[in-house]
Amino acid sequence: MRAIEITEPRKLTEIKISAPSPPVGNEVLVKTHSVGICGTDASSYLGKFPFFDYPRIPGHELGVEVMAIGEKVTKVKVGDRCSVEPYMQCGDCYACRKGTTNCCEKMNVIGVMSDGGLCEQFLINEDKLHPSSLLSYEQLALVETLAIGCHAVNRLGLNQEDHVLIIGVGPIGLSALEFVKLTGAKITVMDMMEQRIEFCNKHYTIDSCITVSPDKDLIGEVQKLTNGDRFSAVIDATGNSRSMASALSYVAQAGRLLYLGVTTDNIIFPHPMLHRPEVTLMASRNALSEEFVQIIAFLEEGEIDTKPWITHRLAFDDVVEKFESVIDPSANTLKAIISL
């Protein structure tokens, strides 16, 4: 069976692996149809992601088809189209006992900490599959991306009185934007790439935008847009340590700052920046199972439209040769999907 692995930083290899055994118990055999390429995949390929070991078969944003089921499976049937919840939890640690399974102490994300779905078929337990008869495989592959933003916005507890700044409107920032929009909050986006600002203005109703440039007074711009108050909630989805440090400057008194991006660098800021305005500093990791269900319902009802997101598509045969060109910043890729 064909698969693609990240053998070492900056090296992709097509490999042959054994076909999965027939499913038993709660196991389900699935065929991969669509795989989303996300920032984690790009960082892992470049050798910059902290939770990744080599060699590894990537692929955690997945749209799959059920091919066979174990004798105890009741949630899905052969032929179902499903999104994959790629988070494998231990069920025993403090986080799991508390119900915050998204930050399990022994978290295993397939495609990151163990082999993922960039292969023809694989086995997975039925509780990690979320079926939909209405959505395409590409839509189902984007559910996990949306889940990252959904969980972050749920943590912030926003309402229509909030004015939210989203810094970095790549796919993860856009996933947060989708759910901020549903709260009725006022929205400002900030990015250094003009194309992303233009995308937001074209496809979303946003209240204001800030294009980052070396000569721009960002704090002055923030003060102007908020009548001097700054933002009641700031989401930094950049994964850039300098941006994450400076984001504190944009938060209102008693506001919230949520880090949605991941960096291996130290984030350094003077403590009074956090202490004086009594900022609530938060992180957001992965998502909960019920959020996958929520997202699929939103997609089915047309509340969320991901069609404009997909700017690049790759066939499985082209991944080894073209992957690096797709993730290169000059490609202006918003979201790339691999089709098997």
Coordinates of C-alpha atoms in Angstrom, one line a residue:
M1 CA 0.0 0.0 0.0
R2 CA 1.3 3.5 -0.9
A3 CA 2.0 6.2 1.6
I4 CA 4.1 9.3 1.9
E5 CA 6.3 10.0 4.9
I6 CA 8.4 13.0 6.0
T7 CA 11.7 11.0 6.3
E8 CA 13.7 13.9 7.8
P9 CA 13.4 17.7 7.6
R10 CA 12.8 18.8 4.0
K11 CA 12.6 15.3 2.7
L12 CA 9.4 13.6 1.5
T13 CA 9.5 9.9 0.4
E14 CA 6.8 7.7 -1.1
I15 CA 7.0 4.4 0.7
K16 CA 5.2 1.0 0.7
I17 CA 3.5 -0.1 3.9
S18 CA 1.6 -3.2 4.8
A19 CA -2.2 -3.1 4.2
P20 CA -4.2 -2.9 7.4
S21 CA -5.6 -6.0 9.0
P22 CA -9.4 -6.5 8.9
P23 CA -11.1 -4.3 11.6
V24 CA -12.2 -5.9 14.8
G25 CA -14.3 -4.7 17.8
N26 CA -14.7 -0.9 17.5
E27 CA -12.2 -0.6 14.7
V28 CA -13.1 0.9 11.3
L29 CA -11.1 0.5 8.1
V30 CA -11.2 3.8 6.1
K31 CA -10.0 4.9 2.7
T32 CA -8.4 8.3 2.5
H33 CA -9.9 10.7 -0.1
S34 CA -8.8 14.2 0.9
V35 CA -5.9 15.4 3.1
G36 CA -5.6 19.1 4.2
I37 CA -2.1 20.6 4.4
C38 CA -1.8 22.8 7.4
G39 CA 0.8 24.9 9.2
T40 CA 1.7 21.9 11.4
D41 CA 2.5 19.8 8.3
A42 CA 4.6 22.7 6.9
S43 CA 6.4 23.2 10.2
S44 CA 7.0 19.5 10.5
Y45 CA 8.4 19.3 7.0
L46 CA 10.7 22.2 7.7
G47 CA 11.9 20.7 11.0
K48 CA 10.3 23.4 13.2
F49 CA 7.4 21.7 14.9
P50 CA 8.0 20.7 18.6
F51 CA 5.9 17.6 18.8
F52 CA 7.1 15.8 15.7
D53 CA 9.5 12.8 15.3
Y54 CA 11.0 11.5 12.1
P55 CA 10.2 9.5 10.0
R56 CA 6.4 10.0 10.1
I57 CA 3.5 9.6 7.8
P58 CA 1.6 13.0 8.1
G59 CA -2.0 13.7 7.5
H60 CA -4.5 14.7 10.3
E61 CA -7.0 16.8 8.3
L62 CA -8.9 14.0 6.7
G63 CA -11.9 13.2 4.6
V64 CA -12.4 9.4 4.5
E65 CA -14.7 6.7 3.3
V66 CA -15.7 3.7 5.5
M67 CA -14.6 0.5 3.8
A68 CA -15.2 -2.1 6.6
I69 CA -16.3 -2.2 10.2
G70 CA -15.6 -4.3 13.3
E71 CA -18.4 -6.3 14.9
K72 CA -19.0 -3.8 17.7
V73 CA -19.3 -0.7 15.5
T74 CA -22.7 1.1 15.6
K75 CA -21.9 4.7 14.8
V76 CA -20.9 4.4 11.1
K77 CA -21.6 2.0 8.2
V78 CA -19.7 0.9 5.1
G79 CA -19.9 3.7 2.5
D80 CA -20.2 6.6 5.0
R81 CA -18.2 9.8 4.3
C82 CA -16.5 11.0 7.5
S83 CA -14.3 13.6 9.1
V84 CA -11.5 12.2 11.3
E85 CA -11.0 13.5 14.8
P86 CA -7.2 12.9 15.0
Y87 CA -6.7 13.3 18.8
M88 CA -6.0 10.0 20.6
Q89 CA -6.4 10.5 24.4
C90 CA -5.4 8.2 27.3
G91 CA -8.7 8.6 29.2
D92 CA -6.9 8.5 32.6
C93 CA -5.0 11.7 33.1
Y94 CA -6.3 14.7 35.0
A95 CA -7.3 16.5 31.8
C96 CA -9.2 13.5 30.5
R97 CA -10.9 12.9 33.9
K98 CA -11.9 16.6 33.9
G99 CA -13.4 16.4 30.4
T100 CA -10.7 18.6 28.8
T101 CA -9.6 15.7 26.5
N102 CA -8.1 18.2 24.0
C103 CA -5.1 18.7 26.3
C104 CA -4.6 15.1 27.4
E105 CA -1.2 14.7 29.1
K106 CA -0.4 11.8 26.8
M107 CA -2.0 13.3 23.7
N108 CA -1.3 11.4 20.5
V109 CA -2.3 13.3 17.4
I110 CA -2.2 11.0 14.3
G111 CA -0.1 12.5 11.5
V112 CA 2.0 14.3 14.1
M113 CA 3.0 12.0 17.0
S114 CA 2.1 8.8 15.2
D115 CA 1.5 7.9 11.6
G116 CA -1.4 9.7 9.9
G117 CA -3.7 9.5 6.9
L118 CA -1.5 10.3 4.0
C119 CA -1.8 6.7 2.8
E120 CA -4.4 4.7 1.0
Q121 CA -6.2 3.1 3.9
F122 CA -5.8 2.9 7.7
L123 CA -7.6 1.7 10.8
I124 CA -9.2 4.0 13.4
N125 CA -11.7 3.6 16.2
E126 CA -15.3 4.5 15.4
D127 CA -15.5 7.2 18.1
K128 CA -13.0 9.2 16.1
L129 CA -15.2 9.3 13.0
H130 CA -17.8 12.0 12.3
P131 CA -20.1 11.1 9.4
S132 CA -22.0 13.4 7.0
S133 CA -24.1 12.4 4.0
L134 CA -24.2 16.0 2.8
L135 CA -20.5 17.1 2.8
S136 CA -17.8 16.4 0.3
Y137 CA -14.5 14.8 1.3
E138 CA -12.8 18.2 0.9
Q139 CA -15.3 19.8 3.3
L140 CA -14.8 16.9 5.7
A141 CA -11.0 17.3 5.6
L142 CA -11.4 21.0 6.7
V143 CA -13.5 20.2 9.8
E144 CA -10.3 19.7 11.9
T145 CA -9.0 23.1 10.9
L146 CA -12.3 24.7 11.8
A147 CA -12.3 22.8 15.1
I148 CA -9.1 24.6 16.1
G149 CA -10.8 28.0 15.7
C150 CA -14.1 26.7 17.2
H151 CA -12.4 25.6 20.4
A152 CA -10.5 28.8 20.8
V153 CA -13.6 31.0 20.4
N154 CA -15.6 28.8 22.8
R155 CA -12.8 29.3 25.4
L156 CA -13.0 33.1 25.0
G157 CA -16.8 33.2 25.7
L158 CA -17.4 36.1 23.3
N159 CA -20.6 38.0 22.8
Q160 CA -21.9 40.9 20.6
E161 CA -20.4 43.5 22.9
D162 CA -16.8 42.3 22.3
H163 CA -14.5 43.8 19.8
V164 CA -12.1 41.1 18.7
L165 CA -8.7 41.4 17.0
I166 CA -7.5 38.4 15.0
I167 CA -3.8 38.6 14.2
G168 CA -2.8 36.3 11.4
V169 CA -5.6 35.3 9.0
G170 CA -4.1 32.2 7.4
P171 CA -6.3 29.0 7.7
I172 CA -6.2 28.9 11.5
G173 CA -6.9 32.6 11.9
L174 CA -9.8 32.2 9.4
S175 CA -11.1 29.2 11.4
A176 CA -11.3 31.5 14.4
L177 CA -12.9 34.3 12.3
E178 CA -15.7 31.9 11.3
F179 CA -16.7 31.4 14.9
V180 CA -16.1 34.9 16.1
K181 CA -18.5 36.0 13.3
L182 CA -21.2 33.7 14.7
T183 CA -21.0 35.4 18.2
G184 CA -22.0 38.7 16.7
A185 CA -18.8 40.4 18.0
K186 CA -17.1 43.2 16.2
I187 CA -14.1 42.0 14.2
T188 CA -10.8 43.5 13.2
V189 CA -8.1 41.5 11.4
M190 CA -4.4 42.1 11.2
D191 CA -1.9 40.6 8.8
M192 CA 1.3 41.5 7.1
M193 CA 0.2 39.9 3.8
E194 CA -2.0 42.2 1.8
Q195 CA -3.5 39.2 -0.1
R196 CA -5.0 37.8 3.2
I197 CA -6.5 41.2 4.1
E198 CA -8.0 41.4 0.6
F199 CA -9.4 37.8 1.1
C200 CA -11.1 38.8 4.3
N201 CA -12.6 41.9 2.8
K202 CA -13.9 39.9 -0.1
H203 CA -15.4 36.9 1.7
Y204 CA -16.3 38.2 5.1
T205 CA -18.1 41.2 6.7
I206 CA -15.4 42.6 8.9
D207 CA -15.4 45.9 10.7
S208 CA -11.8 47.0 10.1
C209 CA -8.4 45.7 9.1
I210 CA -4.8 46.5 9.8
T211 CA -2.0 45.7 7.4
V212 CA 1.3 45.3 9.2
S213 CA 4.3 47.2 7.7
P214 CA 7.6 48.3 9.2
D215 CA 6.7 52.0 9.1
K216 CA 3.2 51.6 10.6
D217 CA 2.3 52.7 14.1
L218 CA 0.3 49.6 15.1
I219 CA -0.5 50.8 18.6
G220 CA -1.7 54.1 17.2
E221 CA -3.9 52.3 14.7
V222 CA -5.4 50.1 17.4
Q223 CA -6.1 53.2 19.6
K224 CA -7.8 54.9 16.6
L225 CA -10.0 51.8 15.8
T226 CA -11.1 51.3 19.4
N227 CA -11.5 54.9 20.5
G228 CA -8.6 54.4 22.8
D229 CA -10.0 51.3 24.5
R230 CA -8.0 48.6 22.7
F231 CA -9.6 45.2 22.0
S232 CA -11.6 43.3 24.6
A233 CA -10.2 40.0 23.1
V234 CA -7.2 39.4 20.9
I235 CA -6.4 36.1 19.2
D236 CA -2.9 35.6 17.9
A237 CA -2.8 32.9 15.3
T238 CA 0.6 33.7 13.9
G239 CA 2.9 31.3 15.7
N240 CA 5.5 34.1 15.6
S241 CA 7.0 34.9 19.0
R242 CA 7.5 38.6 18.3
S243 CA 3.9 39.0 17.2
M244 CA 2.7 37.0 20.3
A245 CA 4.7 39.3 22.6
S246 CA 3.5 42.5 21.1
A247 CA -0.1 41.3 21.0
L248 CA -0.4 42.3 24.7
S249 CA -0.2 45.9 23.6
Y250 CA -3.5 45.6 21.9
V251 CA -5.5 44.2 24.7
A252 CA -8.0 46.4 26.7
Q253 CA -8.1 46.7 30.5
A254 CA -9.4 43.4 31.8
G255 CA -9.3 41.9 28.3
R256 CA -8.3 38.5 27.1
L257 CA -5.4 37.4 25.0
L258 CA -5.4 33.9 23.4
Y259 CA -2.5 32.3 21.8
L260 CA -3.7 30.1 19.0
G261 CA -0.4 29.7 17.1
V262 CA 2.5 27.6 18.4
T263 CA 6.1 28.6 18.6
T264 CA 9.2 26.9 19.9
D265 CA 10.7 30.3 20.8
N266 CA 10.5 32.1 24.1
I267 CA 7.8 34.8 24.3
I268 CA 9.2 37.8 26.1
F269 CA 7.4 40.8 27.4
P270 CA 7.6 43.1 30.5
H271 CA 5.4 41.7 33.2
P272 CA 3.6 45.0 33.9
M273 CA 2.1 44.8 30.3
L274 CA 0.2 41.8 31.6
H275 CA -0.3 42.8 35.2
R276 CA -1.3 46.4 35.0
P277 CA -4.4 45.9 32.7
E278 CA -5.2 42.5 34.5
V279 CA -5.1 40.7 31.2
T280 CA -6.3 37.1 31.1
L281 CA -3.7 35.1 29.1
M282 CA -5.0 31.9 27.5
A283 CA -3.8 29.1 25.2
S284 CA -6.0 26.9 23.0
R285 CA -5.0 23.4 21.9
N286 CA -6.9 21.0 19.6
A287 CA -10.6 20.6 20.1
L288 CA -13.3 18.6 21.7
S289 CA -15.3 15.8 20.1
E290 CA -18.6 17.7 20.4
E291 CA -17.1 20.6 18.5
F292 CA -16.6 18.4 15.5
V293 CA -20.3 17.6 15.6
Q294 CA -21.1 21.3 15.9
I295 CA -19.0 22.2 13.0
I296 CA -20.4 19.6 10.7
A297 CA -23.9 20.9 11.5
F298 CA -22.8 24.4 10.6
L299 CA -21.3 23.3 7.3
E300 CA -24.4 21.3 6.4
E301 CA -26.7 24.2 7.2
G302 CA -24.5 26.6 5.1
E303 CA -23.5 28.8 8.1
I304 CA -19.9 28.2 7.2
D305 CA -18.6 28.1 3.6
T306 CA -15.0 26.8 3.1
K307 CA -15.0 26.8 -0.7
P308 CA -13.1 30.0 -1.0
W309 CA -10.4 28.7 1.3
I310 CA -9.0 26.1 -1.1
T311 CA -6.4 27.8 -3.3
H312 CA -4.3 24.8 -4.3
R313 CA -4.9 21.1 -5.0
L314 CA -2.3 18.3 -5.3
A315 CA -2.7 14.8 -6.6
F316 CA -1.1 12.1 -4.5
D317 CA 1.4 11.4 -7.3
D318 CA 2.6 15.0 -7.2
V319 CA 3.1 15.5 -3.4
V320 CA 6.8 14.5 -3.2
E321 CA 7.7 16.8 -6.1
K322 CA 5.4 19.8 -5.4
F323 CA 4.8 19.9 -1.6
E324 CA 7.6 22.4 -0.9
S325 CA 6.4 24.8 -3.7
V326 CA 2.9 24.8 -2.2
I327 CA 4.0 25.7 1.3
D328 CA 6.5 28.4 0.0
P329 CA 5.2 31.8 1.1
S330 CA 5.6 33.0 -2.5
A331 CA 2.8 30.6 -3.6
N332 CA 0.3 32.6 -1.6
T333 CA -1.4 29.4 -0.5
L334 CA -4.3 29.8 1.8
K335 CA -5.3 26.1 1.9
A336 CA -4.0 23.1 -0.1
I337 CA -5.8 19.8 -0.4
I338 CA -4.2 16.5 -1.4
S339 CA -6.5 14.1 -3.3
L340 CA -6.0 10.4 -3.3

